[in-house]
One Martini backbone bead per residue (centre of mass of N, CA, C, O) as a GRO file, in nm:
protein
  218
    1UNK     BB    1   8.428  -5.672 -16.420
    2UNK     BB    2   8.756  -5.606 -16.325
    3UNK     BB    3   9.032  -5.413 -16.269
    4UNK     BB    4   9.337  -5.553 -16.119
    5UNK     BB    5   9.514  -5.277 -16.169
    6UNK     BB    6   9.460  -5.127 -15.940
    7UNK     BB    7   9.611  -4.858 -15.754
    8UNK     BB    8   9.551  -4.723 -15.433
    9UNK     BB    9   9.840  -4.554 -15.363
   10UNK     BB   10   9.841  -4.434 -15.636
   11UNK     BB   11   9.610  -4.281 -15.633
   12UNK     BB   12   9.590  -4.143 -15.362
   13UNK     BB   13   9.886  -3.967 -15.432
   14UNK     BB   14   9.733  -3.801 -15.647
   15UNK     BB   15   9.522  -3.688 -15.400
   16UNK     BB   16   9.415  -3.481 -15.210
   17UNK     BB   17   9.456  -3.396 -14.850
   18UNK     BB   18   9.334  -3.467 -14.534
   19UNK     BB   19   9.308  -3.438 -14.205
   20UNK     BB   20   9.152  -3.671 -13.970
   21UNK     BB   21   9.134  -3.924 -13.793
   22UNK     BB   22   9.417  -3.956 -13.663
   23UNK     BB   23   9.577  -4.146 -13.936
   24UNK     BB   24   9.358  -4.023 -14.096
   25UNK     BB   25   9.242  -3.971 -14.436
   26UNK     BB   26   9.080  -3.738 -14.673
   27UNK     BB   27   8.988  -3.759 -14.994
   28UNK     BB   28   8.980  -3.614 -15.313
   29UNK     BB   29   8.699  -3.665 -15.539
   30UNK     BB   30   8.463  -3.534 -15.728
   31UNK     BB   31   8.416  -3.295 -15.469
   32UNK     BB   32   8.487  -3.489 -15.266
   33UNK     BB   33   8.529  -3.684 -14.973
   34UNK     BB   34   8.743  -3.970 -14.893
   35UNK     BB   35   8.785  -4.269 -14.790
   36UNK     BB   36   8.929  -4.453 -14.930
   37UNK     BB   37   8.760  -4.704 -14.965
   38UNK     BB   38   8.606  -4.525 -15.162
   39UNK     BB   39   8.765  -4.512 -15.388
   40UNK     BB   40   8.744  -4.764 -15.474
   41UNK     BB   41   8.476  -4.806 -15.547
   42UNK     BB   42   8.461  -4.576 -15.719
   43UNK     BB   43   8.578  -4.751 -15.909
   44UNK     BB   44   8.484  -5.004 -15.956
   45UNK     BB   45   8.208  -4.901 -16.067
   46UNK     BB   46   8.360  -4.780 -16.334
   47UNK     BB   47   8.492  -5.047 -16.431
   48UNK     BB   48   8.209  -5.215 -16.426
   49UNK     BB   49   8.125  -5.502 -16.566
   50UNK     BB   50   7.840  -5.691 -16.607
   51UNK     BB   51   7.683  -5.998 -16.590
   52UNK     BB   52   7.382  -6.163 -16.650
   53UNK     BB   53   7.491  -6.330 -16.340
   54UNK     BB   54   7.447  -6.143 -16.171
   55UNK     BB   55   7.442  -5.993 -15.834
   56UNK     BB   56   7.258  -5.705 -15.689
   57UNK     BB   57   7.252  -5.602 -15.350
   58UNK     BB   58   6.992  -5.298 -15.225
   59UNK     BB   59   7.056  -5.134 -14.931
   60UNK     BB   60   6.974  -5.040 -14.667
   61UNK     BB   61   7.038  -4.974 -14.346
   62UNK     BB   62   6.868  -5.127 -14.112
   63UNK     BB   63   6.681  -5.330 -14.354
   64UNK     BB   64   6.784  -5.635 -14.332
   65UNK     BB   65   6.995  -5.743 -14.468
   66UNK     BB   66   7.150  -5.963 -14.323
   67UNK     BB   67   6.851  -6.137 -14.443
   68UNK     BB   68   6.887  -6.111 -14.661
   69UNK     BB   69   7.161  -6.230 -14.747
   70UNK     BB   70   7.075  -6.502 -14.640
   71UNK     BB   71   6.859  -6.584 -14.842
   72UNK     BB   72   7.022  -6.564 -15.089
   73UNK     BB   73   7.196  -6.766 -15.059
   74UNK     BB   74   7.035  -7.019 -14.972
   75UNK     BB   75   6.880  -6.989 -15.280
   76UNK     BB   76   7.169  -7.076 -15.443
   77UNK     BB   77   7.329  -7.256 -15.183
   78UNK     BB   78   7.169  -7.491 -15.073
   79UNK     BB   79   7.372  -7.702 -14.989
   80UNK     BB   80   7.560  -7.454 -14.840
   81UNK     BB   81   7.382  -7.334 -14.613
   82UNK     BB   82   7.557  -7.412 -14.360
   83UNK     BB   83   7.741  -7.165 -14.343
   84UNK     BB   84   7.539  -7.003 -14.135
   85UNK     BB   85   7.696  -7.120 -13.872
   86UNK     BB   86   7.989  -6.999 -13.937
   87UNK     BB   87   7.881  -6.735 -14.115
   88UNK     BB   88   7.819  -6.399 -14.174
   89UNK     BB   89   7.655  -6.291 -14.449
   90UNK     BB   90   7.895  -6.050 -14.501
   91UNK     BB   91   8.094  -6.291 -14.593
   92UNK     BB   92   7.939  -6.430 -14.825
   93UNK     BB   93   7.836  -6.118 -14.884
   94UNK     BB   94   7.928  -5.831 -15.023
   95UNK     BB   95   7.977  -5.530 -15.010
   96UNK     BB   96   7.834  -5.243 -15.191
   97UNK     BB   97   7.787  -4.965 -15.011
   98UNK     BB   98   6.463  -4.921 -15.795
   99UNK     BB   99   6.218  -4.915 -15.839
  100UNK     BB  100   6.179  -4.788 -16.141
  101UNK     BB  101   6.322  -5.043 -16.249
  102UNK     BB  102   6.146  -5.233 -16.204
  103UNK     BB  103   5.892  -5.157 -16.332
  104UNK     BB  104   6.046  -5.129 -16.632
  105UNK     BB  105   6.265  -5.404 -16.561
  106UNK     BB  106   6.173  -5.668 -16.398
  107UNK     BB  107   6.414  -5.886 -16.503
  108UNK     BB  108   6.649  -5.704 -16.360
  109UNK     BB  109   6.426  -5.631 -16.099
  110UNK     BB  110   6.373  -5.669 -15.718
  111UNK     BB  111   6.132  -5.538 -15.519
  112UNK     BB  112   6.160  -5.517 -15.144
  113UNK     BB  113   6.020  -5.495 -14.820
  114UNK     BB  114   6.066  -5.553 -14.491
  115UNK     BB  115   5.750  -5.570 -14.421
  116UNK     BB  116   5.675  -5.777 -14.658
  117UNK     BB  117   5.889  -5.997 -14.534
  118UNK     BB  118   5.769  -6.036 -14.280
  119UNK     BB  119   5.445  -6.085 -14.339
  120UNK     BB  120   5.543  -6.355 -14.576
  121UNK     BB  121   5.844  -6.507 -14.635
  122UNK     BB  122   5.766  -6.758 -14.817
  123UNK     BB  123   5.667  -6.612 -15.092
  124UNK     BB  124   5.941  -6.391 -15.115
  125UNK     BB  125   6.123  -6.653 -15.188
  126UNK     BB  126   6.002  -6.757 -15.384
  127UNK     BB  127   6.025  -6.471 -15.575
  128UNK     BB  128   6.343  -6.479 -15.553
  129UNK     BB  129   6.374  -6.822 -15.679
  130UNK     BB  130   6.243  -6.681 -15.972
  131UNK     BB  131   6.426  -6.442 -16.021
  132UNK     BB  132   6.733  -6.600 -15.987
  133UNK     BB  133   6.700  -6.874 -16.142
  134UNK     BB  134   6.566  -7.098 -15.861
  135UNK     BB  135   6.344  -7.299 -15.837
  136UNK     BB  136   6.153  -7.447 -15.682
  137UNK     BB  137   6.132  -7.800 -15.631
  138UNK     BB  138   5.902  -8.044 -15.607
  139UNK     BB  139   5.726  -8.190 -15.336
  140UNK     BB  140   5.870  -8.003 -15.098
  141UNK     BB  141   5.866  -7.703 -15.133
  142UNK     BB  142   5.775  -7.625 -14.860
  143UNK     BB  143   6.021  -7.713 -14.690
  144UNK     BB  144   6.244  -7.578 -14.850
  145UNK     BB  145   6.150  -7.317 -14.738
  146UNK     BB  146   6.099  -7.325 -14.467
  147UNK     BB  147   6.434  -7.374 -14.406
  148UNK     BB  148   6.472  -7.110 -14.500
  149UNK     BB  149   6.350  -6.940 -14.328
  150UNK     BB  150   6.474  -7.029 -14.061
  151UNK     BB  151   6.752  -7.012 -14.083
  152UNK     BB  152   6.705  -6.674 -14.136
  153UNK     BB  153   6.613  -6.616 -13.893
  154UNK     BB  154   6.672  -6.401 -13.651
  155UNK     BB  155   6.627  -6.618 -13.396
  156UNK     BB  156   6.917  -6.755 -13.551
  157UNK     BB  157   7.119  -6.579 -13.650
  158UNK     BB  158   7.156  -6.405 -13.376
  159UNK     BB  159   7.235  -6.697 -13.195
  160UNK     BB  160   7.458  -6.727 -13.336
  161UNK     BB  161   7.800  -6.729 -13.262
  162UNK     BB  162   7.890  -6.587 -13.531
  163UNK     BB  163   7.708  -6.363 -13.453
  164UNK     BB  164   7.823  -6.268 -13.130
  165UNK     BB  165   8.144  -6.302 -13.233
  166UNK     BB  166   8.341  -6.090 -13.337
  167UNK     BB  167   8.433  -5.943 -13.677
  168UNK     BB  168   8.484  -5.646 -13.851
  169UNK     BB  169   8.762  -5.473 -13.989
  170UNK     BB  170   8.811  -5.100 -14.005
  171UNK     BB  171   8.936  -4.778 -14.032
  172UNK     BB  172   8.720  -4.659 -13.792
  173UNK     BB  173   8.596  -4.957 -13.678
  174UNK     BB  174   8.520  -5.224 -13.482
  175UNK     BB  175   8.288  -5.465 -13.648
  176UNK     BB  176   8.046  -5.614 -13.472
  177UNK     BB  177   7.840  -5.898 -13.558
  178UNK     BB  178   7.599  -5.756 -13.328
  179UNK     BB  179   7.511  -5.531 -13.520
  180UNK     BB  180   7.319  -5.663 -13.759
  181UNK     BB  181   7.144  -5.740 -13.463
  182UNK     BB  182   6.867  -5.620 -13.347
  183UNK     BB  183   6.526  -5.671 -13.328
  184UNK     BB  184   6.333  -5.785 -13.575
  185UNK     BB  185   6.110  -5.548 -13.601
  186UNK     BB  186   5.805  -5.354 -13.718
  187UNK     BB  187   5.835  -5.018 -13.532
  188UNK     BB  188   6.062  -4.900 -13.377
  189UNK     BB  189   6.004  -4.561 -13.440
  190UNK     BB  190   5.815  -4.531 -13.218
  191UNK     BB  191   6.057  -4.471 -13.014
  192UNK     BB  192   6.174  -4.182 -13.196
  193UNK     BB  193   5.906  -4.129 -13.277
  194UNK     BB  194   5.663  -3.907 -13.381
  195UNK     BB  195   5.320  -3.892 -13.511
  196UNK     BB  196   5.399  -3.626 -13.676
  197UNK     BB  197   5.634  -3.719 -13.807
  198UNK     BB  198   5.540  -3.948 -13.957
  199UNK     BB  199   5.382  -3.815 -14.110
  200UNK     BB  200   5.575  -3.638 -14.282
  201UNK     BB  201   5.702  -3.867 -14.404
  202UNK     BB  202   5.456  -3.998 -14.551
  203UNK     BB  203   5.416  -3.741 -14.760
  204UNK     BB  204   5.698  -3.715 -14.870
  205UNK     BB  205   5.665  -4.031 -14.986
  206UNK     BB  206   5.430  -3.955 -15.158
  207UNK     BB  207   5.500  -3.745 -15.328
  208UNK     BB  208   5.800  -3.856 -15.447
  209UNK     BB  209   5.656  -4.182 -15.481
  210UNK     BB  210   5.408  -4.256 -15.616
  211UNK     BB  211   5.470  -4.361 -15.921
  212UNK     BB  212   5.664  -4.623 -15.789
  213UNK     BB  213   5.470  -4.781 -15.532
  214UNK     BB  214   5.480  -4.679 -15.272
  215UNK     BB  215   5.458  -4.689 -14.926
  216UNK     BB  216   5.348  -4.465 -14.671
  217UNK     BB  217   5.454  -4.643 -14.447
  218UNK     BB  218   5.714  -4.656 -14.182
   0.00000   0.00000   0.00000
């Protein structure tokens, strides 16, 4: 629940301002530098009082997101699935852009990895929709899932109209739709990353998350 009466450009007229590109400013909040819509953001996290049956989906850019979001529609939303046809994963759930947490109180936070979800994705569709607390039901649970797996696959969504052409207005630059599928497979890094540094990030990521059960492989 957010307080409807916020005005972002009372808010923004408010605070220290430099200009940025073109005719856009960057505002000043909290010793930091700030797109409009960060400030709006930044609000309204503060103002946010969460409800008991929210759900808050929390992704890195580029490691699954727009399949998660498929995903959870999906499994909350079985009735009207259909409308991944014709909107967008990013439309149907806004963005709102931890482990610890999750180990701590499971029943509250559910934690899951890109290469996880590749790996294995009936398993862990169940398991979301068992933390979502709307688990599959009937005789034909397996199809129930392998349904719900099939229509949010990367090569389904990617090639679906409405992924492929249109996008979002932002105040930085119009994001294509088909920005948001790039391969769709666990590895892409060996591209771009020597095996050297994959070394050094894998140890990066154990030293300071070993605690909290993350795994070591890019």
């Amino acid at each position: 629940m957010v307080d409807s009466s916020f005005d972002l450009d009372s808010e923004l007229s408010s605070l220290p301002k430099e200009k940025w590109l073109g005719d856009d400013y960057l505002f000043q909040l909290g010793g930091f530098w700030h797109l409009p819509q960060a400030i709006h953001v930044n609000r309204v996290i503060n103002q946010f009082q969460p409800l008991p049956s929210d759900i808050i989906s929390a992704s890195f850019p580029e490691a699954g997101t727009s399949w998660l979001k498929a995903l959870l529609y999906s499994i909350i939303n079985r009735s009207s699935k259909h409308r991944l046809t014709v909107e967008n994963p990013h439309s149907l759930i806004p963005i709102l852009e931890v482990r610890k947490l999750c180990l701590d109180r499971p029943k509250y936070a559910h934690f899951l990895t890109y290469e996880e979800l590749k790996n294995d994705p009936k398993n862990h569709v169940k398991n979301l929709a068992e933390f979502l607390g709307c688990p599959f039901e009937g005789e034909d649970v397996e199809a129930q899932v392998q349904d719900i797996v099939n229509g949010c696959s990367f090569e389904v969504l990617s090639n679906r109209e409405v992924n492929k052409a249109g996008g979002f207005p932002s105040r930085i630059a119009f994001i294509p739709s088909n920005s948001f599928f790039r391969k769709g497979f666990v590895g892409d890094y060996e591209e771009h990353m020597s095996a050297e540094v994959v070394e050094k990030i894998d140890a990066l990521i154990k030293e300071k998350f070993h605690s909290f059960g993350f795994i070591y492989r890019v």
